[in-house]
Amino acid sequence: GAVVSQHPSWVICKSGTSVKIECRSLDFQATTMFWYRQFPKQSLMLMATSNEGSKATYEQGVEKDKFLINHASLTLSTLTVTSAHPEDSSFYICSARDLGDSNQPQHFGDGTRLSIL
Amino acid sequence: EDQVTQSPEALRLQEGESSSLNCSYTVSGLRGLFWYRQDPGKGPEFLFTLYSAGEEKEKERLKATLTKKESFLHITAPKPEDSATYLCAVQGWNQGGKLIFGQGTELSVKP
């Protein structure tokens, strides 16, 4: 089945640090990947849609200069949280859909737990 | 505005006690309704996709059904390993593949 790998799984860092999270589709190609944020006991909130070879599309209220997205290949998208602060602490999850079949569901990575001290 | 509401927020069952989870939705042109299972500290795991009213899908103890306004996830004779949060999401046409998630139902099955 389709596998999405996310790295790292857990990050603790000081306030003001920038953190990069990687999302890879391991056995399929994905033109589009999605980045979500999830707070405890809440559902997934879409932050942005990452498109290979073009600029990401951000949801309303999400700062594009704060959350930098790069989608340089059909199997890799990265999310960089710049100058992170404690309020950025959350669970970040990526997903990808197989390029070859638009009816395929999104497959999710196992998330990155980000804790800013 | 597209919206997904799941109920109940939490459900506690005894092992073997069958029940149903509800997902009510409004979307301008349903392309697909998705059910996912999420374990603590993990990403969602895909369960089912439903495309049109009247459609049903089954997997082991789970059965998903769809009407024009809601979907149900029926759990028959659940086991403790079925404990998880179950998420419902909808995708509309012309939305670039975006999913709108409900808040989830946290299921706990006691032995």
PDB file of C-alpha atoms in Angstrom, chain A residues 34 36 38 41 43-44 46 49 59 91 93 97 102-103 105-111 113, chain B residues 31 34 36 38 41-44 46 49 51 87 91 96-99 101-104 106:
ATOM      1  CA  PHE A  34      -0.943  18.570   2.059  1.00  0.00           C
ATOM      2  CA  TYR A  36      -2.050  19.775   8.459  1.00  0.00           C
ATOM      3  CA  GLN A  38      -3.534  19.143  14.937  1.00  0.00           C
ATOM      4  CA  LYS A  41      -8.198  16.502  21.207  1.00  0.00           C
ATOM      5  CA  SER A  43      -9.180  17.417  14.382  1.00  0.00           C
ATOM      6  CA  LEU A  44      -6.818  18.079  11.522  1.00  0.00           C
ATOM      7  CA  LEU A  46      -5.370  22.082   6.669  1.00  0.00           C
ATOM      8  CA  THR A  49      -1.445  22.583  -0.241  1.00  0.00           C
ATOM      9  CA  GLU A  59      -5.314  28.442   3.907  1.00  0.00           C
ATOM     10  CA  PHE A  91       1.395  17.996  15.887  1.00  0.00           C
ATOM     11  CA  ILE A  93       1.007  15.915   9.709  1.00  0.00           C
ATOM     12  CA  ARG A  97      -2.075  11.322  -3.021  1.00  0.00           C
ATOM     13  CA  SER A 102      -7.143  10.901  -8.761  1.00  0.00           C
ATOM     14  CA  ASN A 103      -9.622   8.639  -6.973  1.00  0.00           C
ATOM     15  CA  PRO A 105      -7.368   8.665  -0.972  1.00  0.00           C
ATOM     16  CA  GLN A 106      -4.806  10.816   0.748  1.00  0.00           C
ATOM     17  CA  HIS A 107      -2.268   8.786   2.695  1.00  0.00           C
ATOM     18  CA  PHE A 108      -0.831  10.329   5.821  1.00  0.00           C
ATOM     19  CA  GLY A 109       2.541  10.348   7.471  1.00  0.00           C
ATOM     20  CA  ASP A 110       2.860   9.559  11.159  1.00  0.00           C
ATOM     21  CA  GLY A 111       3.234  13.201  12.107  1.00  0.00           C
ATOM     22  CA  ARG A 113       5.423  16.431  17.376  1.00  0.00           C
TER      23      ARG A 113
ATOM     24  CA  ARG B  31     -16.544  14.034  -4.698  1.00  0.00           C
ATOM     25  CA  PHE B  34     -13.511   9.315   3.667  1.00  0.00           C
ATOM     26  CA  TYR B  36      -9.860   7.307   8.739  1.00  0.00           C
ATOM     27  CA  GLN B  38      -6.164   7.638  14.104  1.00  0.00           C
ATOM     28  CA  GLY B  41       0.530  10.072  18.332  1.00  0.00           C
ATOM     29  CA  LYS B  42       0.061   8.698  14.821  1.00  0.00           C
ATOM     30  CA  GLY B  43      -1.215   9.956  11.500  1.00  0.00           C
ATOM     31  CA  PRO B  44      -4.639   8.932  10.189  1.00  0.00           C
ATOM     32  CA  PHE B  46      -7.231   5.165   5.620  1.00  0.00           C
ATOM     33  CA  THR B  49     -13.967   5.992   0.556  1.00  0.00           C
ATOM     34  CA  TYR B  51     -18.696   8.270  -3.459  1.00  0.00           C
ATOM     35  CA  LEU B  87     -12.228  10.701  11.561  1.00  0.00           C
ATOM     36  CA  GLN B  91     -13.796  16.265  -0.528  1.00  0.00           C
ATOM     37  CA  GLY B  96      -7.870  20.680  -5.516  1.00  0.00           C
ATOM     38  CA  GLY B  97      -8.145  17.520  -3.476  1.00  0.00           C
ATOM     39  CA  LYS B  98      -8.584  19.299  -0.120  1.00  0.00           C
ATOM     40  CA  LEU B  99     -10.182  17.332   2.702  1.00  0.00           C
ATOM     41  CA  PHE B 101     -12.307  16.877   8.511  1.00  0.00           C
ATOM     42  CA  GLY B 102     -14.795  16.448  11.316  1.00  0.00           C
ATOM     43  CA  GLN B 103     -13.621  16.644  14.903  1.00  0.00           C
ATOM     44  CA  GLY B 104     -13.604  12.864  15.275  1.00  0.00           C
ATOM     45  CA  GLU B 106     -12.929   8.834  20.246  1.00  0.00           C
TER      46      GLU B 106
END
